[in-house]
CSV table of C-alpha atoms in Angstrom, one decimal:
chain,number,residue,atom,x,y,z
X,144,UNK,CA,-1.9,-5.5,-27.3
X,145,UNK,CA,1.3,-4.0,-28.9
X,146,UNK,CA,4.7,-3.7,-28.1
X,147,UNK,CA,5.9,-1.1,-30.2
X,148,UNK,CA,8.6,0.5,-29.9
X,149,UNK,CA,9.6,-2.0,-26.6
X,150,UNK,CA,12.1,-4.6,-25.9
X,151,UNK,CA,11.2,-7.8,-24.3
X,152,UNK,CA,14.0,-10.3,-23.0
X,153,UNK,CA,13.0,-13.9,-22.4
X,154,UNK,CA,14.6,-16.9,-21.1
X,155,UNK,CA,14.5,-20.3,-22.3
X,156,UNK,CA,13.8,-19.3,-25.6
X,157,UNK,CA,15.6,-22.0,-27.4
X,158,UNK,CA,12.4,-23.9,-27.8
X,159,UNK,CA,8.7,-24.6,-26.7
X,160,UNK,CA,7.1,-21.8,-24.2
X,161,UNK,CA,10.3,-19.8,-24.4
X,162,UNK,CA,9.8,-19.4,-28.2
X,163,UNK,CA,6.0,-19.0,-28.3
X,164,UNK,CA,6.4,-16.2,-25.7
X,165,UNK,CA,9.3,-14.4,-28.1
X,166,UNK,CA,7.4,-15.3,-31.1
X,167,UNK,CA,4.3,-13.5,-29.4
X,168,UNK,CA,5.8,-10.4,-28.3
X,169,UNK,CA,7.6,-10.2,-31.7
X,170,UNK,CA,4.3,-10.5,-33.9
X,171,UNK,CA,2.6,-7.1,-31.3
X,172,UNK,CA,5.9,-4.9,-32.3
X,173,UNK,CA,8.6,-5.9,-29.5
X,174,UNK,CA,12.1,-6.3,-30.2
X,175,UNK,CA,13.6,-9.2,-28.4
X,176,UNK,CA,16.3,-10.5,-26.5
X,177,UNK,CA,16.3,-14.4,-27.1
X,178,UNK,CA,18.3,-16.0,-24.3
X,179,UNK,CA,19.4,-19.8,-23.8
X,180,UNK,CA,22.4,-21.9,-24.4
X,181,UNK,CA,21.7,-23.7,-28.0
X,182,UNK,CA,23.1,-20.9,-30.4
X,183,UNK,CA,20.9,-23.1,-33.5
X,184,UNK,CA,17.7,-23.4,-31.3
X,185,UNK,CA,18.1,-19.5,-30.6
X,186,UNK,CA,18.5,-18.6,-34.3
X,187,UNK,CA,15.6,-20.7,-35.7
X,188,UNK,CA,13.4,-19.0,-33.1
X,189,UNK,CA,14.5,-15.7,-34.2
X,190,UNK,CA,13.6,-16.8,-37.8
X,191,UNK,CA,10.4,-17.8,-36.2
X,192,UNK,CA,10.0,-14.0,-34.9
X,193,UNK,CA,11.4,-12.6,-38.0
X,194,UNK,CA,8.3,-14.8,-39.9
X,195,UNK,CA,6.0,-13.5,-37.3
X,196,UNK,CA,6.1,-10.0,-38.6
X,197,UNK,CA,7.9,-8.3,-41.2
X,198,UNK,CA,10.7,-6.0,-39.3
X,199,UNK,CA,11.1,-7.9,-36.4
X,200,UNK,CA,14.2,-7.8,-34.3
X,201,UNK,CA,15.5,-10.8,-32.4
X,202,UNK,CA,19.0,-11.0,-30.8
X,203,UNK,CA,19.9,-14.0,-29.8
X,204,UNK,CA,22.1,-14.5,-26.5
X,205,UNK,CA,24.0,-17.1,-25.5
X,206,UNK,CA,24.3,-17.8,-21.8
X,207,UNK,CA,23.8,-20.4,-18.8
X,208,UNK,CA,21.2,-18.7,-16.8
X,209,UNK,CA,22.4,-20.6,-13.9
X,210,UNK,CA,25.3,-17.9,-13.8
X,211,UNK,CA,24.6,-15.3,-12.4
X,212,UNK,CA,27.1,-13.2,-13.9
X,213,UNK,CA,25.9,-14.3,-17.5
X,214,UNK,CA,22.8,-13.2,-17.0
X,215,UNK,CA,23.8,-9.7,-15.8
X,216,UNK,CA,26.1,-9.6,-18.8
X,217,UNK,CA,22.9,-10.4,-21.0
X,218,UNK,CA,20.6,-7.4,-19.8
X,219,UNK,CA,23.7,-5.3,-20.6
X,220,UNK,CA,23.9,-6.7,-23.8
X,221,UNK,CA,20.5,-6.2,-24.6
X,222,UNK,CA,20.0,-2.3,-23.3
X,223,UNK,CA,23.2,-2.1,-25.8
X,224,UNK,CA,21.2,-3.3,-28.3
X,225,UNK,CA,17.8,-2.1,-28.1
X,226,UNK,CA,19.0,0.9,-25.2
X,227,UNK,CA,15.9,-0.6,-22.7
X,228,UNK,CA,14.2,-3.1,-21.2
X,229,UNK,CA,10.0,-3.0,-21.0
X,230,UNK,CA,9.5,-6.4,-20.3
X,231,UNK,CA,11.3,-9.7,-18.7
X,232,UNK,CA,10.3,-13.1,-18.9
X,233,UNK,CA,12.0,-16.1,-16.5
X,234,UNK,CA,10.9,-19.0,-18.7
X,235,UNK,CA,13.7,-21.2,-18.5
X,236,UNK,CA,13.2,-24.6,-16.5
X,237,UNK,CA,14.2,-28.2,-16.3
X,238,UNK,CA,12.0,-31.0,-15.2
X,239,UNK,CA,13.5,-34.2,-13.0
X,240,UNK,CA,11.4,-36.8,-11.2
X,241,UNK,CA,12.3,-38.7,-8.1
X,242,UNK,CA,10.7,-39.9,-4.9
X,243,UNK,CA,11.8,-37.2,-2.4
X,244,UNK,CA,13.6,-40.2,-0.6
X,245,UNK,CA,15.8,-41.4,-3.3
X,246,UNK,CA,16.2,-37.7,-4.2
X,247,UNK,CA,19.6,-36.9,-5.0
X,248,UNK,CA,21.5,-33.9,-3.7
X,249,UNK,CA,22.6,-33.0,-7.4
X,250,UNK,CA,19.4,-33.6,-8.5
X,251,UNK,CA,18.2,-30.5,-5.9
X,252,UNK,CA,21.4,-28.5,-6.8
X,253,UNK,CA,20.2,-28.6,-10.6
X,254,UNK,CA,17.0,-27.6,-10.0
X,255,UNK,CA,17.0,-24.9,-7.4
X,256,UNK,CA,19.8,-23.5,-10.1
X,257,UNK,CA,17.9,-23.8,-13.7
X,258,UNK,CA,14.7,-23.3,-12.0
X,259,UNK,CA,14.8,-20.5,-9.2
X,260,UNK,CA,18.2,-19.2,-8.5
X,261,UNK,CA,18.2,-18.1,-12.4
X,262,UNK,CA,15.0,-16.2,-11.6
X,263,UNK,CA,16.1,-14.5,-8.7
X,264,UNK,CA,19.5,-13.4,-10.8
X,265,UNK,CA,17.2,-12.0,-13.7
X,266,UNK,CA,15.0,-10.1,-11.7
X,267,UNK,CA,17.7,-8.5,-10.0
X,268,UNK,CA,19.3,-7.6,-13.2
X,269,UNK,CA,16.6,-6.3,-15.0
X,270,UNK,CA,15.2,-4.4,-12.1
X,271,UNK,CA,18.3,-2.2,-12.5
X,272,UNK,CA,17.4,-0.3,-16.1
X,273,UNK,CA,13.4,-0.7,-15.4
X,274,UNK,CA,14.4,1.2,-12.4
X,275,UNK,CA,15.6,3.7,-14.0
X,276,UNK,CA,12.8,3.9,-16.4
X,277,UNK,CA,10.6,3.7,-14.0
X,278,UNK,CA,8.5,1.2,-15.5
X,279,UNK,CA,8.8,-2.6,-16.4
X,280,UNK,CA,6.9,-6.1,-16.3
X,281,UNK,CA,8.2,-9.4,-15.3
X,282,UNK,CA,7.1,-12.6,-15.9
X,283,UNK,CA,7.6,-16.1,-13.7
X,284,UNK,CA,6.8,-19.1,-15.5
X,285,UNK,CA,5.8,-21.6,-12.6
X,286,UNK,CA,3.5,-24.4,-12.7
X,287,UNK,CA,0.4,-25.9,-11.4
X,288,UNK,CA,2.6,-28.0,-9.5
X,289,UNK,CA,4.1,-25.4,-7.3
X,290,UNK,CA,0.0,-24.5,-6.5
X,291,UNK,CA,-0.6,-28.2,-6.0
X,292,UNK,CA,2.8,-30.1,-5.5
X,293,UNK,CA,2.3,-33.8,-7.2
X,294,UNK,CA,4.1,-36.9,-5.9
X,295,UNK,CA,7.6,-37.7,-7.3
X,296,UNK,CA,7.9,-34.3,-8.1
X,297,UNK,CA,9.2,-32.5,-4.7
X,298,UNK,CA,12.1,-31.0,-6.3
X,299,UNK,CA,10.5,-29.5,-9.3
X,300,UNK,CA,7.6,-28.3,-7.3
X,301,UNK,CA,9.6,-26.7,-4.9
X,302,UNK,CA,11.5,-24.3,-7.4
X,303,UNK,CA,7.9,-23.5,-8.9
X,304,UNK,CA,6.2,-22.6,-5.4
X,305,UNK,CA,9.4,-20.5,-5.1
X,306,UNK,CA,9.0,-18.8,-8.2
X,307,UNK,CA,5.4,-17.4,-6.3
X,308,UNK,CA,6.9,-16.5,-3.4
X,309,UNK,CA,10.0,-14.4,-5.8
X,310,UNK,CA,7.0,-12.8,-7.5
X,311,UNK,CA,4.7,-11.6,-4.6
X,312,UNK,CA,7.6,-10.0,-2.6
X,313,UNK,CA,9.3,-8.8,-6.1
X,314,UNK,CA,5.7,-7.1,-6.7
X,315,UNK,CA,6.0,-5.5,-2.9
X,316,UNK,CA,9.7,-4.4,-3.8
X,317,UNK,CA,9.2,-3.0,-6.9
X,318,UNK,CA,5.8,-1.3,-6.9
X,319,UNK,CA,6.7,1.8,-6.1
X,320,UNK,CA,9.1,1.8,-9.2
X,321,UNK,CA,6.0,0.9,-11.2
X,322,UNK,CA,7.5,-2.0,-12.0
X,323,UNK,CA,5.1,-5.0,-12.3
X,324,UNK,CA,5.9,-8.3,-11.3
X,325,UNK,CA,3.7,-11.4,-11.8
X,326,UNK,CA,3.6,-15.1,-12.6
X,327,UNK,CA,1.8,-17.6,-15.0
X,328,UNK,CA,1.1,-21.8,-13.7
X,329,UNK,CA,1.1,-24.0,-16.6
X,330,UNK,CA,-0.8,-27.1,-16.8
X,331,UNK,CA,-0.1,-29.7,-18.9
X,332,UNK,CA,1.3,-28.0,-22.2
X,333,UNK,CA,2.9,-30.3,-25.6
X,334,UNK,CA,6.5,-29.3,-25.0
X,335,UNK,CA,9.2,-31.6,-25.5
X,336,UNK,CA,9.8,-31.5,-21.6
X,337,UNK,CA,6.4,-32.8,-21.2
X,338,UNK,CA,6.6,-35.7,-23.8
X,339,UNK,CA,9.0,-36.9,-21.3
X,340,UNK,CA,6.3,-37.8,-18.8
X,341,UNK,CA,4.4,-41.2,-18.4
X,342,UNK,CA,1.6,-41.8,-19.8
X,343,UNK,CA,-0.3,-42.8,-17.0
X,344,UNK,CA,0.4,-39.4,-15.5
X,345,UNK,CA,-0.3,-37.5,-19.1
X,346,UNK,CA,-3.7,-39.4,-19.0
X,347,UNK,CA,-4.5,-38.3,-15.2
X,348,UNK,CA,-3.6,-34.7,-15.8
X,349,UNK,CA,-5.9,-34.4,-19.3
X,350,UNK,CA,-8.9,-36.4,-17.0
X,351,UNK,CA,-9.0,-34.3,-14.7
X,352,UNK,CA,-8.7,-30.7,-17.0
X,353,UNK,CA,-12.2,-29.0,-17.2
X,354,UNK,CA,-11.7,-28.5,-21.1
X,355,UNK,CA,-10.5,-32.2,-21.8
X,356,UNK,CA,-6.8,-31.4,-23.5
X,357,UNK,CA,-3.5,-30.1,-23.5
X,358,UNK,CA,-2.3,-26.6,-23.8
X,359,UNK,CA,0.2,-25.3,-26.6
X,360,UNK,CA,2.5,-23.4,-26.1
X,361,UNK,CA,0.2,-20.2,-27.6
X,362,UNK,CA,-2.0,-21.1,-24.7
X,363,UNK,CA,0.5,-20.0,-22.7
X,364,UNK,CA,2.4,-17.1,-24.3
X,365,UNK,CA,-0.8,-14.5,-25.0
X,366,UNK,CA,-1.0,-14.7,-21.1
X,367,UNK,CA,2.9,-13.6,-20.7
X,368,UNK,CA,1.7,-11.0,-23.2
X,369,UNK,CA,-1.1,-9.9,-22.0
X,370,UNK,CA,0.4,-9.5,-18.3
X,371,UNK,CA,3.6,-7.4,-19.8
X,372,UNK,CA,1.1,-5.0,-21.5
X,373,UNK,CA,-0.8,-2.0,-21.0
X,374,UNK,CA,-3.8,-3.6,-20.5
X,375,UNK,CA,-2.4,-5.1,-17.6
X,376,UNK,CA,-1.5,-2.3,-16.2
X,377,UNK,CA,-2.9,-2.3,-12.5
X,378,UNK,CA,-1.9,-6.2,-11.9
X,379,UNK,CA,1.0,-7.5,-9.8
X,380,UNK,CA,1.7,-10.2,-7.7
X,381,UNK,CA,-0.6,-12.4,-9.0
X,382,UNK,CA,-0.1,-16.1,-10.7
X,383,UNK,CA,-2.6,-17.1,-13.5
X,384,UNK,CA,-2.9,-20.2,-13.7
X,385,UNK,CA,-2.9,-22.2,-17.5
X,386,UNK,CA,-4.2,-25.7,-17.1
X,387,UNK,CA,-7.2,-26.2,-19.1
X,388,UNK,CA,-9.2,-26.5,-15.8
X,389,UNK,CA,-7.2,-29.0,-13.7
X,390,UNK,CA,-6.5,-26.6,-10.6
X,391,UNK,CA,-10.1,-25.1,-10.0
């Protein structure tokens, strides 16, 4: 795979999957657009990017990608910057558990916001310039939960089965464009969103994986990678799903 002479933007890239994925696209020749709201977190991933290979361009953004009009303003700022857009990647996501009857109203808010509604704002921006181009690949990061739902979860796995749906009828939208539009499911992956879980639910989710562990975050971002690359070229609408075995 390479990237060069491409610009990649990713959300959620302060940290964990966010950072692998810039990290990955950085070390195969893609300038990127690191977006997320922790101005330190975004620097030390650039630094990570920067280590990654020598010449490697990260710009970090600032913005709540629950704003629509901040993430419109960071596609603009990144076609300033790097004058296109080849690939985007909706990676950011929060995480809340409740029974779906104590579930609280803000609670749903939150989640449909961080999770989906920021999605649905950066396909609609990016889709613009790759448009133009006539070319492009986006990315949904969902999760094995929006395939399977799991109990005390409804919220969460909600957004995530909405995040397929965004990426099957993006796919139909922008084919003609030759715009690609796909999605990746994560399993159980050592993030610090997932060191948040119980552990009776960490140990039922590594029993029932096929290959017997967690994921990294690298386990994850050569997939983005790979489906934002030429050799890729002739999928869309599909989710791969990243789970060591657990949904088979």
């Amino acid at each position: 795979m390479t990237f060069s002479g491409e610009t990649a933007l990713i959300t959620g890239a302060s940290r964990g999957i966010g950072r692998a994925i810039a990290v990955e696209f950085a070390k195969n020749g893609a300038d990127v657009a690191i977006v997320g709201r922790d101005r330190g977190a975004l620097d030390e991933t650039a630094g990570y990017c920067a280590a990654a290979r020598t010449g490697a361009s990260a710009h970090p953004i600032v913005a709540d990608v629950t704003d629509r009009a901040a993430v419109e303003t960071a596609v603009d700022e990144t076609i300033q910057r790097f004058g296109r857009i080849d690939a985007a990647v909706a990676n950011a996501g929060q995480s809340e558990d409740a029974l779906l009857l104590r579930l609280k109203e803000d609670m749903l808010d939150r989640l449909v916001a961080v999770n989906l509604k920021s999605a649905f704002a950066l396909v609609a921006s990016v889709a613009k310039p790759m448009i133009r181009q006539r070319s492009g690949a986006i990315v949904l990061v969902s999760s094995i939960v929006g395939l399977s739902g799991n109990a005390g979860q409804a919220a969460y796995a909600a957004t995530k089965a909405g995040l397929i749906g965004l990426c099957k009828s993006a796919a139909k939208e922008l084919g003609s464009r030759n715009i690609r539009v796909n999605a990746v499911a994560p399993g159980l992956i050592e993030t610090a969103m997932t060191e948040k879980m119980p552990d009776a639910a960490r140990e039922l989710l590594l029993k029932q994986a096929a290959l017997g562990r967690p994921g990294t975050p690298e386990d994850v971002s050569g997939v983005v990678a790979f489906l934002c690359s030429h050799a890729a070229s002739y999928i869309t609408g599909q989710t791969i799903v990243v789970d060591g075995g657990v949904v088979i």
